[in-house]
Short mmCIF file of C-alpha atoms and ligand atoms in Angstrom, two decimals:
data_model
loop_
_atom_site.label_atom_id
_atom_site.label_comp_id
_atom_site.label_asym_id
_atom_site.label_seq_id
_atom_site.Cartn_x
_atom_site.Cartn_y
_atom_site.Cartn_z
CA UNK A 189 318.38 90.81 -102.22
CA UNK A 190 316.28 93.54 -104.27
CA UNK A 191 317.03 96.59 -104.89
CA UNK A 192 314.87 99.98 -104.77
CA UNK A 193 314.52 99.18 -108.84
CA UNK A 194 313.10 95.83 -108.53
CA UNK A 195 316.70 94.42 -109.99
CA UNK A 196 317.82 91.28 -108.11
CA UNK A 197 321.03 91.32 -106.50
CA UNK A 198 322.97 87.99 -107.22
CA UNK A 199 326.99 88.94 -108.38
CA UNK A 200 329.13 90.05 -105.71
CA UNK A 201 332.73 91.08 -106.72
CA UNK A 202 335.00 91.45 -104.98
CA UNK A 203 338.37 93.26 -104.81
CA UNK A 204 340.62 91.11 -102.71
CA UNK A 205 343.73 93.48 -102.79
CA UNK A 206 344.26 97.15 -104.33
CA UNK A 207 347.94 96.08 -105.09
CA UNK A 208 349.04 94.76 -108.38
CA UNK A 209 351.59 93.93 -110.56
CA UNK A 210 351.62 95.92 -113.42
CA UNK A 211 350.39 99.94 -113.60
CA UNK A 212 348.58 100.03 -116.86
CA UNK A 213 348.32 103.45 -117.65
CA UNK A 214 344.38 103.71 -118.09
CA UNK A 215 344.36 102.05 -114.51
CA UNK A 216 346.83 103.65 -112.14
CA UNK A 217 349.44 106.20 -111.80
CA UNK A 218 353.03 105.33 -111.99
CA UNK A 219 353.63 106.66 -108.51
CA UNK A 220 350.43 104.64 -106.84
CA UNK A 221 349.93 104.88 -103.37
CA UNK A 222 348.32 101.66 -101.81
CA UNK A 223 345.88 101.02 -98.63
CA UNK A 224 347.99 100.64 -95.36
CA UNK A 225 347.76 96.86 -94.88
CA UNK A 226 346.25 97.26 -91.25
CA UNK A 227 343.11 98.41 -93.26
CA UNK A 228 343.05 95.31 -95.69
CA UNK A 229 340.65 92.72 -94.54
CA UNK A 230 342.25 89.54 -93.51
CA UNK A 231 341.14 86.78 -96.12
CA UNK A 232 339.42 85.40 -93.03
CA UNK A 233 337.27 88.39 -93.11
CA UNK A 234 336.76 88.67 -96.53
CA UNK A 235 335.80 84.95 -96.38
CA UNK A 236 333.14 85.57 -93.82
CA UNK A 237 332.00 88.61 -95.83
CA UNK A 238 331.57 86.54 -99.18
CA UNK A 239 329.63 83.95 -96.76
CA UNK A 240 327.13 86.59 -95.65
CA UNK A 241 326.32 87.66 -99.33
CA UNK A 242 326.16 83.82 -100.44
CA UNK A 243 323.60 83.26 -97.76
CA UNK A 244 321.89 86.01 -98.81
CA UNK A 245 321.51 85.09 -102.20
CA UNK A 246 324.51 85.79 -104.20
CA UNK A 247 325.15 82.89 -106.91
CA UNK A 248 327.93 84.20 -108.67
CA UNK A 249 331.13 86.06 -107.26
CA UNK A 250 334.25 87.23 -109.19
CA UNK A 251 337.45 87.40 -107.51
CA UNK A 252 339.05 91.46 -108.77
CA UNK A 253 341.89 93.71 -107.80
CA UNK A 254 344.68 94.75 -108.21
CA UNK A 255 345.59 92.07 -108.89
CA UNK A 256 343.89 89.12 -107.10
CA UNK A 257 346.45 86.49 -107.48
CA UNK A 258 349.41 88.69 -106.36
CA UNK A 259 347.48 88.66 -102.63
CA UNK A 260 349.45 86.48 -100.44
CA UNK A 261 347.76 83.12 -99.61
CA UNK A 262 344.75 84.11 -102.33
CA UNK A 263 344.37 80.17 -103.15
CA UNK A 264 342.83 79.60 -99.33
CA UNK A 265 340.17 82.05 -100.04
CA UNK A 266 339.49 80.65 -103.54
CA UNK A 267 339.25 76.86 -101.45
CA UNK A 268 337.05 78.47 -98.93
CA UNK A 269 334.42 80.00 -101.24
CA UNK A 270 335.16 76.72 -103.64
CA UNK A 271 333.06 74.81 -100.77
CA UNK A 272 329.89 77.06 -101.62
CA UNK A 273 330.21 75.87 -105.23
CA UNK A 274 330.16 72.05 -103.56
CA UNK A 275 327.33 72.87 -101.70
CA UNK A 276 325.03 74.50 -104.64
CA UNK A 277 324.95 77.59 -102.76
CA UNK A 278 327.19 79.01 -105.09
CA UNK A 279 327.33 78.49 -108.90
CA UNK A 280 329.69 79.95 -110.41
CA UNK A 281 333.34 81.40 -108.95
CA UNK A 282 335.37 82.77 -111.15
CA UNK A 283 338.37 85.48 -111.57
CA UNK A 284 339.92 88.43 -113.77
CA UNK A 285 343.70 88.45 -113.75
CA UNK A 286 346.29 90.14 -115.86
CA UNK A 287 347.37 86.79 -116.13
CA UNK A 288 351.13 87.52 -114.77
CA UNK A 289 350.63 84.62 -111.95
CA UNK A 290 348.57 81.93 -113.95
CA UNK A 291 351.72 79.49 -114.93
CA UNK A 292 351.28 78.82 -111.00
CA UNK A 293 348.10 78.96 -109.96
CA UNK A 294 346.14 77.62 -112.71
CA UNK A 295 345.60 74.26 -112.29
CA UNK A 296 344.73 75.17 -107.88
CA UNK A 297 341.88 77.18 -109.19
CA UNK A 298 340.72 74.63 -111.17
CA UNK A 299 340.64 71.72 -108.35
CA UNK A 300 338.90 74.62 -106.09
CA UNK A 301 335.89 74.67 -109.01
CA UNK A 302 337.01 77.63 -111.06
CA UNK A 303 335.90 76.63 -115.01
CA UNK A 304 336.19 80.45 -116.61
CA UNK A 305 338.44 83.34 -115.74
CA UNK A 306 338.81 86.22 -117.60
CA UNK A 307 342.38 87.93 -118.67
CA UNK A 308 343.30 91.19 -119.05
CA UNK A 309 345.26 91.80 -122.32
CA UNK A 310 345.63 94.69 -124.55
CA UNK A 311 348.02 94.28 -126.83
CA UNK A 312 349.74 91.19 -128.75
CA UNK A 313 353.12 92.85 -129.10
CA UNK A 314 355.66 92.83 -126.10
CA UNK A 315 357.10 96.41 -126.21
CA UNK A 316 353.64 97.89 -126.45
CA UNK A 317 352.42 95.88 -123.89
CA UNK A 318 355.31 96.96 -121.95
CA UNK A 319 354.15 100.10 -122.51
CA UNK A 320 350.67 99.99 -121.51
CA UNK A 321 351.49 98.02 -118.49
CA UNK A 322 354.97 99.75 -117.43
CA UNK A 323 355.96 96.94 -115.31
CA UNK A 324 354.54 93.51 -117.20
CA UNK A 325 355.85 91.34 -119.44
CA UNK A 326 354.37 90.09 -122.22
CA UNK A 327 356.00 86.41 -122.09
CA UNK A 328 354.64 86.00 -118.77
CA UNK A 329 351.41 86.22 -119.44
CA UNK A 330 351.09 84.30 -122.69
CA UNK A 331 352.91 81.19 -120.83
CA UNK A 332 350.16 81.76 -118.24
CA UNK A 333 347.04 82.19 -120.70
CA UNK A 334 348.89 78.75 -121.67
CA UNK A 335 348.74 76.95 -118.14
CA UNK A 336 344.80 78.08 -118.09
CA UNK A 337 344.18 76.62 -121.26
CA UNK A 338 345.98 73.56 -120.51
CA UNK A 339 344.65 72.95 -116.71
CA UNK A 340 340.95 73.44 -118.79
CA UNK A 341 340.15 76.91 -117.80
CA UNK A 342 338.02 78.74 -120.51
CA UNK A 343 339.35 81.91 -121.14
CA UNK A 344 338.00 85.40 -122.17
CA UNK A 345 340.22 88.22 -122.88
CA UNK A 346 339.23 91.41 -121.84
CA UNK A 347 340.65 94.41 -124.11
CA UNK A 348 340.87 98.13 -123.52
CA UNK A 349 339.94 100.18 -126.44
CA UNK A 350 342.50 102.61 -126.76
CA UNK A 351 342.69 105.42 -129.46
CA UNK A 352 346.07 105.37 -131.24
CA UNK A 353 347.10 102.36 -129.27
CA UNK A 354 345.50 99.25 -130.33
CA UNK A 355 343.42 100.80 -132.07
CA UNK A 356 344.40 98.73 -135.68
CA UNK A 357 345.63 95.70 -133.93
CA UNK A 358 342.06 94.69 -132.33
CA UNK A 359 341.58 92.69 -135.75
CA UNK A 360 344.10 90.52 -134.84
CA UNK A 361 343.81 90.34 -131.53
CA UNK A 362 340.01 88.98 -132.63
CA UNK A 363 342.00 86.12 -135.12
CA UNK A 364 344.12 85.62 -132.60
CA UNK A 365 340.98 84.51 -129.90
CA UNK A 366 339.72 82.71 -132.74
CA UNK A 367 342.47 80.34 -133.05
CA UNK A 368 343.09 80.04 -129.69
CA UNK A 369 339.24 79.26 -128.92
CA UNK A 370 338.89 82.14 -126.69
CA UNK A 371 335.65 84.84 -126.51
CA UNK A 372 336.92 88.03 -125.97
CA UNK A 373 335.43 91.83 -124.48
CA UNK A 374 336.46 94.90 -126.16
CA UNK A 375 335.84 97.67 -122.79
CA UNK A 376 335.54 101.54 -123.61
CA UNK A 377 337.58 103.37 -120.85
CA UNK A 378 335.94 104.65 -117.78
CA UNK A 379 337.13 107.87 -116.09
CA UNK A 380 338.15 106.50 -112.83
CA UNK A 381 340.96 107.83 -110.80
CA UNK A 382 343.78 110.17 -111.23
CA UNK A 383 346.00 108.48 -113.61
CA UNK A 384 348.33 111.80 -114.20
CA UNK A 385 347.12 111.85 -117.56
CA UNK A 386 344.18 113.07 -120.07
CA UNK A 387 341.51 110.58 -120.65
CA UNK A 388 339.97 112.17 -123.44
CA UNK A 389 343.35 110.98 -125.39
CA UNK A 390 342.81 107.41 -124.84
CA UNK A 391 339.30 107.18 -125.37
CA UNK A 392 338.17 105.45 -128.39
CA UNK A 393 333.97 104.74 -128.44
CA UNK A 394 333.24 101.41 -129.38
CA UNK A 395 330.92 102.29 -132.27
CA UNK A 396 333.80 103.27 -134.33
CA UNK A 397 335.92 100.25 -133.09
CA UNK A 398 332.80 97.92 -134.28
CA UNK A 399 332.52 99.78 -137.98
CA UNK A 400 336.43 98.82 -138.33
CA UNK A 401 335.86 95.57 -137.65
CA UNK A 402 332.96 95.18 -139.23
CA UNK A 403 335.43 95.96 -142.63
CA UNK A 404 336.64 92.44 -142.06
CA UNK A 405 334.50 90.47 -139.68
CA UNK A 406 330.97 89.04 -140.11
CA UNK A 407 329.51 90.59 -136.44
CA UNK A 408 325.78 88.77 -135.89
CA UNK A 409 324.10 90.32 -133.01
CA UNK A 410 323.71 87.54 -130.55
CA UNK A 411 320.76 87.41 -128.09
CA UNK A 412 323.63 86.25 -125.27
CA UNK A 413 323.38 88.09 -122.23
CA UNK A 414 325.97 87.40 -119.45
CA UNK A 415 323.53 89.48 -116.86
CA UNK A 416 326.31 91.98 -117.38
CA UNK A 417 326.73 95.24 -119.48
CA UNK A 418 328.65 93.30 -122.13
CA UNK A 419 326.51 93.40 -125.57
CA UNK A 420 327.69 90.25 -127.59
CA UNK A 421 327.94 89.69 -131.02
CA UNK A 422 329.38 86.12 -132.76
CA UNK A 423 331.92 86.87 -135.23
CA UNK A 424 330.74 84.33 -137.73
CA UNK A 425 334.06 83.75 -139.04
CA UNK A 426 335.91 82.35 -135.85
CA UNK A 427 333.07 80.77 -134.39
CA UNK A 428 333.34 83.07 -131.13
CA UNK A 429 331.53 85.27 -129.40
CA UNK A 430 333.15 88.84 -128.98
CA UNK A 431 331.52 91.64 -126.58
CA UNK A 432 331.60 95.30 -126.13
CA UNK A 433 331.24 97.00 -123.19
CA UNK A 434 330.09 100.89 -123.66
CA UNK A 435 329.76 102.67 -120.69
CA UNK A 436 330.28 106.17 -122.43
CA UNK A 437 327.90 105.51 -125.45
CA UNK A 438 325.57 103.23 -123.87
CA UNK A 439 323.70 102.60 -120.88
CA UNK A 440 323.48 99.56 -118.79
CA UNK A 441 322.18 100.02 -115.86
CA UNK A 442 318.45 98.57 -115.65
CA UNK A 443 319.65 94.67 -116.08
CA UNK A 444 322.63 95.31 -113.11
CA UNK A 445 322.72 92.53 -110.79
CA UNK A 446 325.65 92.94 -108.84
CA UNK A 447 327.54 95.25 -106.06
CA UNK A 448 331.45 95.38 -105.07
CA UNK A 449 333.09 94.72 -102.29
CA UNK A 450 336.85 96.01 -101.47
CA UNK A 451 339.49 94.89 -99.98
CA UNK A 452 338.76 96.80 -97.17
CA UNK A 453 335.27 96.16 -96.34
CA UNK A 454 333.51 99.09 -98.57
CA UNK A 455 330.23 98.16 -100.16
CA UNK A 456 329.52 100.05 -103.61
CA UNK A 457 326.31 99.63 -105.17
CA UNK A 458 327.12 100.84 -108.39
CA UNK A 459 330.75 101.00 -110.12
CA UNK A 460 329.82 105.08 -111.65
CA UNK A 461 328.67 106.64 -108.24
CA UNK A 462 331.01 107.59 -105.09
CA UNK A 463 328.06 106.49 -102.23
CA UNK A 464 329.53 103.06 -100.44
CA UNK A 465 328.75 101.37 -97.23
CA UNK A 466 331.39 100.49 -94.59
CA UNK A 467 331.00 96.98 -94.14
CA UNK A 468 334.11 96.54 -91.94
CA UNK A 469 332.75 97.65 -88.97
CA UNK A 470 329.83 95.78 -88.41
CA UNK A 471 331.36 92.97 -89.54
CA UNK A 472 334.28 93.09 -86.43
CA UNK A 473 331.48 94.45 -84.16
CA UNK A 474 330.58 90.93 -83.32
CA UNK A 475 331.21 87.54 -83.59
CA UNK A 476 327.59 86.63 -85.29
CA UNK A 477 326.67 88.20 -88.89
CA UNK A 478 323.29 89.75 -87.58
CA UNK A 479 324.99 93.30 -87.59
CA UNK A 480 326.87 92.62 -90.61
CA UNK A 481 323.40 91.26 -92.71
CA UNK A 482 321.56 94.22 -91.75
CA UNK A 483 324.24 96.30 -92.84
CA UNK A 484 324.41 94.73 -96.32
CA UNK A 485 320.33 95.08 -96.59
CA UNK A 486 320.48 98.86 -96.04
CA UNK A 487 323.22 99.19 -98.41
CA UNK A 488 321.07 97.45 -100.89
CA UNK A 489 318.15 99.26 -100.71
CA UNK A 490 320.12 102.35 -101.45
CA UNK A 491 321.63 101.06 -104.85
CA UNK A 492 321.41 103.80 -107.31
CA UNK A 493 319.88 103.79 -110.57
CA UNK A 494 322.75 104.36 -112.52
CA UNK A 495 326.09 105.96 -113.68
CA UNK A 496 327.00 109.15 -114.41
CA UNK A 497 330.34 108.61 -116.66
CA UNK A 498 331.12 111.40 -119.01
CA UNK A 499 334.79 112.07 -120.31
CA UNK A 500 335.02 115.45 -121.58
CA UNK A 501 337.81 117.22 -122.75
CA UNK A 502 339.51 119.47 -120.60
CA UNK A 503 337.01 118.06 -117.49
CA UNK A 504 340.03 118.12 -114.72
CA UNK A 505 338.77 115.37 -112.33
CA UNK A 506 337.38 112.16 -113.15
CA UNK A 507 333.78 110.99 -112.92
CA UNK A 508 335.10 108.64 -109.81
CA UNK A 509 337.74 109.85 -107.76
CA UNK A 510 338.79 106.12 -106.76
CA UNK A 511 340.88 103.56 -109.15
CA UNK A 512 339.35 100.65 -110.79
CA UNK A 513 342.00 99.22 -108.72
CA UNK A 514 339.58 99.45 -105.53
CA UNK A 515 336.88 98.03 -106.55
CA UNK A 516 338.63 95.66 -110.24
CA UNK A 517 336.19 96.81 -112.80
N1 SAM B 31 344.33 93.19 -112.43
C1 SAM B 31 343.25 92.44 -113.00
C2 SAM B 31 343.16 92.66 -114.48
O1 SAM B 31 343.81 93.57 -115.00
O2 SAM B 31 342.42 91.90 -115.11
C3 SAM B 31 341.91 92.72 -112.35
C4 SAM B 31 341.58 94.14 -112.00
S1 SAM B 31 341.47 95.27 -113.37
C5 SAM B 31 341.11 96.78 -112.54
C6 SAM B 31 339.92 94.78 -114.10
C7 SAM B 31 339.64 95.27 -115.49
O3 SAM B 31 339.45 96.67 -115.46
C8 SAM B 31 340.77 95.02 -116.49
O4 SAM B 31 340.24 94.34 -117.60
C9 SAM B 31 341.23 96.39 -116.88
O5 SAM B 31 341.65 96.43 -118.21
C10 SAM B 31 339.99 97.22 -116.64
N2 SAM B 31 340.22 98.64 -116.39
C11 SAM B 31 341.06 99.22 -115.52
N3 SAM B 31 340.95 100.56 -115.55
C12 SAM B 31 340.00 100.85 -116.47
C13 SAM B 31 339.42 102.06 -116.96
N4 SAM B 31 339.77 103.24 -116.50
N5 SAM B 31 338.46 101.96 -117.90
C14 SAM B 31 338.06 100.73 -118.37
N6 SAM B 31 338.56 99.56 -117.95
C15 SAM B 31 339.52 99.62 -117.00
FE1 SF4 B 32 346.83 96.07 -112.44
FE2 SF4 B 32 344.65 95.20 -113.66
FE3 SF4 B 32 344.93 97.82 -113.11
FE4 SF4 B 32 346.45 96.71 -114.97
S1 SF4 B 32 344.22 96.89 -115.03
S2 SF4 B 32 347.15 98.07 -113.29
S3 SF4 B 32 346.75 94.70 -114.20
S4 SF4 B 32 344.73 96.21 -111.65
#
């Protein structure tokens, strides 16, 4: 699959529930309101769906919510697509979690071919992660980050920069990967969704988060490139590699090689920009995928450039009306 821009289209992700969990506060509202279920894709469907894209070319596919292991019956999906990765068609299948269900699925994703997933964590102490989260428990989550590790999983923590939040504890929370022999991402917040609150509060641009570090960490730029819009550095220190994601302050866009998929069949070419293709329909409008594959190629060749994200003070409505719930980062 390429695009209009001559980028290659090889990463599918894909949101396998809008439910979840926790409601971190950069993420959802308390008061949520969820898809009906009748509009969820069966994991049959979604199975199909992730067949079409790995026969069309896609190599590596993240699992994303919500929360994907809160789904019911997630682990037959995550055997289904771990056949691709038997057959070659597939390299690499792999997951971001909040980490509240690892203690019991961690060792089933790694006998379905799962070797990395990445964990959401923002803060090291419980009642601020309490905070952030409303509904999750700290505990949880570090006994699960402690099944991964010990089923073999490699684990990178994924951190929200957030201004007067964790703002002075990211230096630890960078010791803390070290010792633990994680990598971790530091992520700027994006303006997605109504959260019932002002962005502009919690944003905090990576540039000044790196110049604080930099006060106690040896950052080397490192030429790693993930085929994401993470920019790595190895803190020379710990041995690990540590990347930032800047969405605000930086643009990403020409190396993108992937598209999202939702729980409900929606096709977005680009995680900044509102224009989606409804893949549900062809999909159910026969048994064979020759609807459904011409479906995905138009949707392709309409994959925008680029983002638009700006947070401005005072701006009323985000840049994206939907959650990062709908389509997991
Ligand atoms: N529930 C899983 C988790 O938290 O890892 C997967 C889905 S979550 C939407 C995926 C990632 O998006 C998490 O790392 C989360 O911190 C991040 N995220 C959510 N809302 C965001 C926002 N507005 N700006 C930046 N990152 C966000
Ligand atoms: Fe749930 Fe992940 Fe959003 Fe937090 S970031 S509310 S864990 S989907």
């Amino acid at each position: 699959m390429i695009d209009p821009f001559g980028r290659s289209i090889s990463y599918l992700r894909v949101s396998v529930t809008d439910r979840c969990d926790f409601r971190c506060q950069y993420c959802m509202s308390e008061d949520m309101s969820f898809l009906p279920k009748q509009d969820v894709l069966s994991l049959e469907e979604l199975e199909r769906l992730c067949a079409a894209f790995i026969r069309k070319g896609v190599k590596k596919l993240r699992l994303t919510g919500g929360e994907p292991l809160v789904r019911r019956g997630i682990m037959s999906l995550v055997k289904a697509l771990g056949h691709h990765l038997k057959t070659g068609d597939l390299h690499e299948l792999t997951l971001t979690t909040n980490g509240s269900q690892l203690a019991r699925y961690a060792e089933q994703l790694v006998e379905n071919g799962i070797k990395r997933i990445n964990v959401s964590l923002d803060t090291l102490n419980g009642e601020k992660f309490a905070q952030i989260t409303r509904w999750g428990k700290l505990d949880k989550v570090m006994i699960g980050i402690r099944a991964a590790k010990a089923a073999g999983l490699n684990i990178k923590i994924n951190t929200v920069a957030l201004r007067d939040f964790n703002e002075s504890e990211l230096d630890r929370m960078v010791e803390w990967c070290g010792e633990e022999g994680m990598d971790m991402t530091i992520i700027e917040t994006m303006p997605m969704g109504d959260i019932g609150g002002e962005r502009a509060d919690q944003y905090l641009p990576l540039s000044t988060v790196r110049e604080n570090l930099e006060k106690n960490w040896q950052l080397k730029d490192s030429p790693f490139r993930s085929g994401g819009p993470a920019r790595y550095v190895e803190v020379l220190e710990t041995g690990r590699k540590l990347g930032f994601i800047t969405p605000m302050t930086h643009n990403f866009c020409e190396s993108c090689n992937r598209v999202r998929l939702t729980c409900t069949g929606t096709l977005y070419m680009c995680l900044g920009q509102d224009d989606a293709t409804d893949l549900r329909l062809p999909l159910r409008a026969s048994e064979g995928d020759e609807i459904l594959e011409r479906a995905i190629d138009e949707a392709i060749g309409r994959k925008p450039k680029g983002h638009d994200f700006v947070i401005d003070r005072g701006q009323s409505s985000p840049a994206v009306s939907r959650h990062m719930s709908v389509t997991g980062g």
